[in-house]
PDB file of C-alpha atoms in Angstrom:
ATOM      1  CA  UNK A   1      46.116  46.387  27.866  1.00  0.00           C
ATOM      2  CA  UNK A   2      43.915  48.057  25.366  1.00  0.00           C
ATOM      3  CA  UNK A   3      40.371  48.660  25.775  1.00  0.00           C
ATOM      4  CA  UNK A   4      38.417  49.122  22.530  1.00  0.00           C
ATOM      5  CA  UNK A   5      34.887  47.826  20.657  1.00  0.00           C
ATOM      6  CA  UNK A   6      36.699  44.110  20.377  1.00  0.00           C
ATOM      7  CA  UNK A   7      37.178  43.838  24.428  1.00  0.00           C
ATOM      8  CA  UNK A   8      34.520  42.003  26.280  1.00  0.00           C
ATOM      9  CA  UNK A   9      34.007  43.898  29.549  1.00  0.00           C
ATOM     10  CA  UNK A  10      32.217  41.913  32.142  1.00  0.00           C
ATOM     11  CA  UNK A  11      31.550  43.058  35.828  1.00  0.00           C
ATOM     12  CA  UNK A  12      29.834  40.948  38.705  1.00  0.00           C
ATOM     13  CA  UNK A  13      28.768  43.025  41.983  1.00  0.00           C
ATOM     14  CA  UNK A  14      27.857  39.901  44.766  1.00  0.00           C
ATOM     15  CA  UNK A  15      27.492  39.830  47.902  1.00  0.00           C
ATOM     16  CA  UNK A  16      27.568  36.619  50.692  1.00  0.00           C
ATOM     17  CA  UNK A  17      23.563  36.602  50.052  1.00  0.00           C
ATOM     18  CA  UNK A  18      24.302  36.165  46.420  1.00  0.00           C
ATOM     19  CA  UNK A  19      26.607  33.871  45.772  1.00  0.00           C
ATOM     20  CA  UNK A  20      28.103  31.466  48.717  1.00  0.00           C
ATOM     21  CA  UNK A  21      31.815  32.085  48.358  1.00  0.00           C
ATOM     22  CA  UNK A  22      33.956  33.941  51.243  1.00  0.00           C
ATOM     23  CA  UNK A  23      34.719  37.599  49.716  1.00  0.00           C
ATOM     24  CA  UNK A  24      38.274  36.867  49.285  1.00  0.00           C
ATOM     25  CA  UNK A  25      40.200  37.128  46.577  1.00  0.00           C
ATOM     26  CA  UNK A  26      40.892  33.238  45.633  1.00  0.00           C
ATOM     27  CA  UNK A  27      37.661  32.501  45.998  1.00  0.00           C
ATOM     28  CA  UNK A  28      35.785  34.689  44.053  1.00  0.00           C
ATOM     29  CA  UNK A  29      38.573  33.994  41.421  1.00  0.00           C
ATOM     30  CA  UNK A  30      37.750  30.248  41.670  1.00  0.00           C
ATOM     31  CA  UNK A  31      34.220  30.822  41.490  1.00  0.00           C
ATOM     32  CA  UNK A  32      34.043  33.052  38.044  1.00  0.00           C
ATOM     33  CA  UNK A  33      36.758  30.786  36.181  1.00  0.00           C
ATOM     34  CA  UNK A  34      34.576  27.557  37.164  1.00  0.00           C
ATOM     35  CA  UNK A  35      31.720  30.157  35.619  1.00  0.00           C
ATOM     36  CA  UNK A  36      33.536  30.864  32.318  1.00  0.00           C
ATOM     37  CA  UNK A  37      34.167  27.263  32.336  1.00  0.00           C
ATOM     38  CA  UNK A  38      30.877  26.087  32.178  1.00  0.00           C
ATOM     39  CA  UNK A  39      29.266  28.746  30.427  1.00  0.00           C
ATOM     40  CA  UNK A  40      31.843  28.685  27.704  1.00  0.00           C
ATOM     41  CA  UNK A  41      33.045  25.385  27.076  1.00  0.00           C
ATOM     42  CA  UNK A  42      36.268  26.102  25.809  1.00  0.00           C
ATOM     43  CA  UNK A  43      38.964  23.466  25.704  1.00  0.00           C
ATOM     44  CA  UNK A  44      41.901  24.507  28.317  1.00  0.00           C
ATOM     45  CA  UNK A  45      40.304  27.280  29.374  1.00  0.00           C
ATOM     46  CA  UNK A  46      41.835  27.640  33.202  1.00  0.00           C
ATOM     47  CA  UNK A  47      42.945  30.179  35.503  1.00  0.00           C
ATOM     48  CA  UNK A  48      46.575  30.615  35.910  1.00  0.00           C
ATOM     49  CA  UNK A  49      48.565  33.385  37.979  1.00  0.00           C
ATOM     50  CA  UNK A  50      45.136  35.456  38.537  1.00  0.00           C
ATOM     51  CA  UNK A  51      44.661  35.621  34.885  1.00  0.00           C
ATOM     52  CA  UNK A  52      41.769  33.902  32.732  1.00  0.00           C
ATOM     53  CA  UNK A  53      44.113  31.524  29.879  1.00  0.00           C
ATOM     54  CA  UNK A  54      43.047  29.367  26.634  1.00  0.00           C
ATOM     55  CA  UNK A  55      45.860  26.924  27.649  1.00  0.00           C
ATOM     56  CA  UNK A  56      49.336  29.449  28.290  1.00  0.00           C
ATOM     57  CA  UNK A  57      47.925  31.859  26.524  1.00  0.00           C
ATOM     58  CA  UNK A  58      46.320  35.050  28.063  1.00  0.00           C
ATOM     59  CA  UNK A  59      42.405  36.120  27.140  1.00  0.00           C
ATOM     60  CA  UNK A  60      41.505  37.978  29.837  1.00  0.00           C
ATOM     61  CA  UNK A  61      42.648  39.775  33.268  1.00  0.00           C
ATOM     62  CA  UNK A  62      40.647  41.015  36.227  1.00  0.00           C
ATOM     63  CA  UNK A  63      40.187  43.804  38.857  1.00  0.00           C
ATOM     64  CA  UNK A  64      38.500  43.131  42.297  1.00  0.00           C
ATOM     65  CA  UNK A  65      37.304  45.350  44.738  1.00  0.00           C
ATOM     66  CA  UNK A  66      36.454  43.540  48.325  1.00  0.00           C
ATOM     67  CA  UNK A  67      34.578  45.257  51.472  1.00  0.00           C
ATOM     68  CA  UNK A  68      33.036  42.765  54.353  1.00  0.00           C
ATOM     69  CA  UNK A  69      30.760  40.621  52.647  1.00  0.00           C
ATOM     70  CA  UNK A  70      30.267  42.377  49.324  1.00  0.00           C
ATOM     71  CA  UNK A  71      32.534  42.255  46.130  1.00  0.00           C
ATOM     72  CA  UNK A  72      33.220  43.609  43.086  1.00  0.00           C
ATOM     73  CA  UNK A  73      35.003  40.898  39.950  1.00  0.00           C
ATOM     74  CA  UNK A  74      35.787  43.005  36.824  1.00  0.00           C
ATOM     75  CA  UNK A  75      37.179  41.456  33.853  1.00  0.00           C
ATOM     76  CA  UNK A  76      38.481  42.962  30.736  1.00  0.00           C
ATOM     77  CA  UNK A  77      38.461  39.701  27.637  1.00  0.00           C
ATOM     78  CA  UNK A  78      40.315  39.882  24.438  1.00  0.00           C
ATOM     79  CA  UNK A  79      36.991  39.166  21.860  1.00  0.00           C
ATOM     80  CA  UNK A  80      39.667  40.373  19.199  1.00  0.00           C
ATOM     81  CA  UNK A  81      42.326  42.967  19.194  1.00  0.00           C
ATOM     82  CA  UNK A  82      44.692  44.499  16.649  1.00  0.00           C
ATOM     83  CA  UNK A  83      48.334  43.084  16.876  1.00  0.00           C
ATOM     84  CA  UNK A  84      49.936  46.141  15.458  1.00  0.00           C
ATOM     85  CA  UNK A  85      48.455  48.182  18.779  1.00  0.00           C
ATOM     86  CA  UNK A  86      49.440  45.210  21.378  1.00  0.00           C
ATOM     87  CA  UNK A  87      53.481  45.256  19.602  1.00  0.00           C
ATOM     88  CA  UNK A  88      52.928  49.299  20.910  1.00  0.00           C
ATOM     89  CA  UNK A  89      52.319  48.080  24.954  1.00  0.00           C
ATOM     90  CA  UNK A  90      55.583  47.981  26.706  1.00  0.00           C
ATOM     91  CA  UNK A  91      56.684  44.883  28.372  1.00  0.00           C
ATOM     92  CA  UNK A  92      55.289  45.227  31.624  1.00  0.00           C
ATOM     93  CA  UNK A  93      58.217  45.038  35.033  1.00  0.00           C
ATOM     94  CA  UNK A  94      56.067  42.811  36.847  1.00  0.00           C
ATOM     95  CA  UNK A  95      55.350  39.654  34.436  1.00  0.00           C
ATOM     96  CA  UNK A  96      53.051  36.133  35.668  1.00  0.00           C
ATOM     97  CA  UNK A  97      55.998  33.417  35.551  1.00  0.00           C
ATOM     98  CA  UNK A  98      53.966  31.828  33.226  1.00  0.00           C
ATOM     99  CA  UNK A  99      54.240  34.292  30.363  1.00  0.00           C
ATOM    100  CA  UNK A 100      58.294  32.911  29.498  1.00  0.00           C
ATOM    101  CA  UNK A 101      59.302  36.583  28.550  1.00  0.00           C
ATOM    102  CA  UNK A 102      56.911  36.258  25.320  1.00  0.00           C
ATOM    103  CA  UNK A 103      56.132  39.379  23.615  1.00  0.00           C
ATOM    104  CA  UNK A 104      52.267  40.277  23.909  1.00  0.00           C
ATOM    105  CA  UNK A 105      51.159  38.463  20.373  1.00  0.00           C
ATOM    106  CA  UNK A 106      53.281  35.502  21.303  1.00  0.00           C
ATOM    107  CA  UNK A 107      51.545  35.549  24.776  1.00  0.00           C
ATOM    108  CA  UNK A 108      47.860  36.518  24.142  1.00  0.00           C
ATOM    109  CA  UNK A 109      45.161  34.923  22.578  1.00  0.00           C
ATOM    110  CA  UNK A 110      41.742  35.939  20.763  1.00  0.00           C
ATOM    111  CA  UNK A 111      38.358  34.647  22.038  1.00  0.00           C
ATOM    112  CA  UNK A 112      37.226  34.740  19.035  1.00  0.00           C
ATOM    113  CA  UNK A 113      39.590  32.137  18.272  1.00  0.00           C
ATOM    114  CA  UNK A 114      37.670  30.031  20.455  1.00  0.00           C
ATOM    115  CA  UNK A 115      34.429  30.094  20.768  1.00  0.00           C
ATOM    116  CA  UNK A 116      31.322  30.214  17.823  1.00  0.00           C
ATOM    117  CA  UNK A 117      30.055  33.809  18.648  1.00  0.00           C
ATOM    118  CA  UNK A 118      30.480  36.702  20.466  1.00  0.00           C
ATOM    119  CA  UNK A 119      26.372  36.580  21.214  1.00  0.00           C
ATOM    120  CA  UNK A 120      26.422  33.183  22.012  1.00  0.00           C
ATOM    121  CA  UNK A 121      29.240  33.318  23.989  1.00  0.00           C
ATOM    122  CA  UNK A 122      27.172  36.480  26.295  1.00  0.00           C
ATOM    123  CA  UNK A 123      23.815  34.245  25.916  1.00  0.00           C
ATOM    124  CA  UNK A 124      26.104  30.941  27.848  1.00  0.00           C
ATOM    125  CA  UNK A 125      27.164  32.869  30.419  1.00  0.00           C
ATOM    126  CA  UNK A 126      23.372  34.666  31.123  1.00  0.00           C
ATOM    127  CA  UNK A 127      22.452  31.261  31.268  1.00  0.00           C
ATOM    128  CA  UNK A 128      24.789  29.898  33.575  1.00  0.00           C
ATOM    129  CA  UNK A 129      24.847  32.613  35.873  1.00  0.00           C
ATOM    130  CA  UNK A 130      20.984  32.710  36.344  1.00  0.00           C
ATOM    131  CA  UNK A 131      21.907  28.873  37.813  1.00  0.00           C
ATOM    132  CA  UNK A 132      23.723  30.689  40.018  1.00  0.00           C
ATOM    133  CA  UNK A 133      22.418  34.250  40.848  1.00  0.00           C
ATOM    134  CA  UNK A 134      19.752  36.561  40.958  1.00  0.00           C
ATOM    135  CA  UNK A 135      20.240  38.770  38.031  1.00  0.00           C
ATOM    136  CA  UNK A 136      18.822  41.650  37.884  1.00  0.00           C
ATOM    137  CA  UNK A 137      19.441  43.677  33.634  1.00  0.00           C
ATOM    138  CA  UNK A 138      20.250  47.243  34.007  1.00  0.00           C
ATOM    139  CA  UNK A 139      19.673  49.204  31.095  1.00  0.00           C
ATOM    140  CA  UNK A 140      22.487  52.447  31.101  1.00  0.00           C
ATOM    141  CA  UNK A 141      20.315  54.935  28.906  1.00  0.00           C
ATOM    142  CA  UNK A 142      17.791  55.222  32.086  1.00  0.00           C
ATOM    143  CA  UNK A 143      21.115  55.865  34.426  1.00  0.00           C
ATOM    144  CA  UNK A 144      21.075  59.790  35.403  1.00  0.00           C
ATOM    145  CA  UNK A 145      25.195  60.777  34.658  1.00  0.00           C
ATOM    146  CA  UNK A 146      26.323  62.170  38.153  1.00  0.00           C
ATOM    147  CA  UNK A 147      29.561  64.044  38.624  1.00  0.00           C
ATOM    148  CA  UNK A 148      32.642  61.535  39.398  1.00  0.00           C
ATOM    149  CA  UNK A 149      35.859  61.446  39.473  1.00  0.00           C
ATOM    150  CA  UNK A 150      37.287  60.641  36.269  1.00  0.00           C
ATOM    151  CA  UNK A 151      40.873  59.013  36.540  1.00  0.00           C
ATOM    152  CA  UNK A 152      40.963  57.958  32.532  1.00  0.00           C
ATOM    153  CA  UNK A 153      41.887  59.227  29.641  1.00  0.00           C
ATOM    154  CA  UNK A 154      40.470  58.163  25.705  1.00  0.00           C
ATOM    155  CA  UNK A 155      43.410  57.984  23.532  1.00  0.00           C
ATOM    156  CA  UNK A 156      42.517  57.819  19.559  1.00  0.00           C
ATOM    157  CA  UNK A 157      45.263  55.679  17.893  1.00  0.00           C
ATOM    158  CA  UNK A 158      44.291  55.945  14.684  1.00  0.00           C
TER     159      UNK A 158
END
């Protein structure tokens, strides 16, 4: 996948006090696409094969990170995305049945496609989620950088 300004990257840190799902993987799966469903309203929008689909067609796909109780769900959404830099992704070994050996155009999809605005689309799910959970906004430009380990690289395309 590639990660630029046109991918919608959305991360929810829970824990059993937060939302009341077991902190297994199905689960908390079941629980965010029943989220995006009711935040978003998108016709077809489902989960299928661990991946977040506008009917058979991939928009987003998702990370977790489980430890007793508490849980990490990341998602990475296609808002938009250039199909000149998808055709340059090789086709992965491991492939979700459901993807029919379609190249990455054939099987992805655009949010943007879908929905009326990227704002609104952010401003549903707040909404929703507050139903939900305790939110609590953290703003990054008050978050001291500490050393890490750094396990990506940027690469400029163009």
């Amino acid at each position: 996948m590639i990660i630029d300004h046109d991918t919608l990257l959305i991360t929810f840190i829970m824990g059993k006090k937060d939302v009341p799902i077991h902190a297994f993987p199905e689960p908390i799966l079941q629980w965010s696409a029943k989220l995006y469903q009711e935040s978003w309203k998108i016709p077809y929008f489902q989960l299928i094969e661990n991946d977040y689909c506008i009917g058979h067609q991939k928009c987003g796909g998702n990370a977790q990170y489980i430890q007793k109780d508490r849980w990490l769900h990341h998602t990475s959404f296609l808002w938009d995305y250039s199909d000149t830099y998808m055709n340059l992704l090789k086709m992965p070994e491991k492939k979700p049945k459901y993807r029919e050996n379609r190249s990455h155009v054939e099987f992805l999809t655009r949010l943007k496609d879908h929905a009326p605005n990227y704002h609104d689309l952010i401003e549903s799910l707040v909404q929703q989620l507050s139903k939900r959970a305790n939110i609590v906004n953290f703003n990054f430009k008050t978050w001291e950088e500490k050393p890490h380990r750094k396990s990506t690289e940027k690469i400029i395309l163009y």
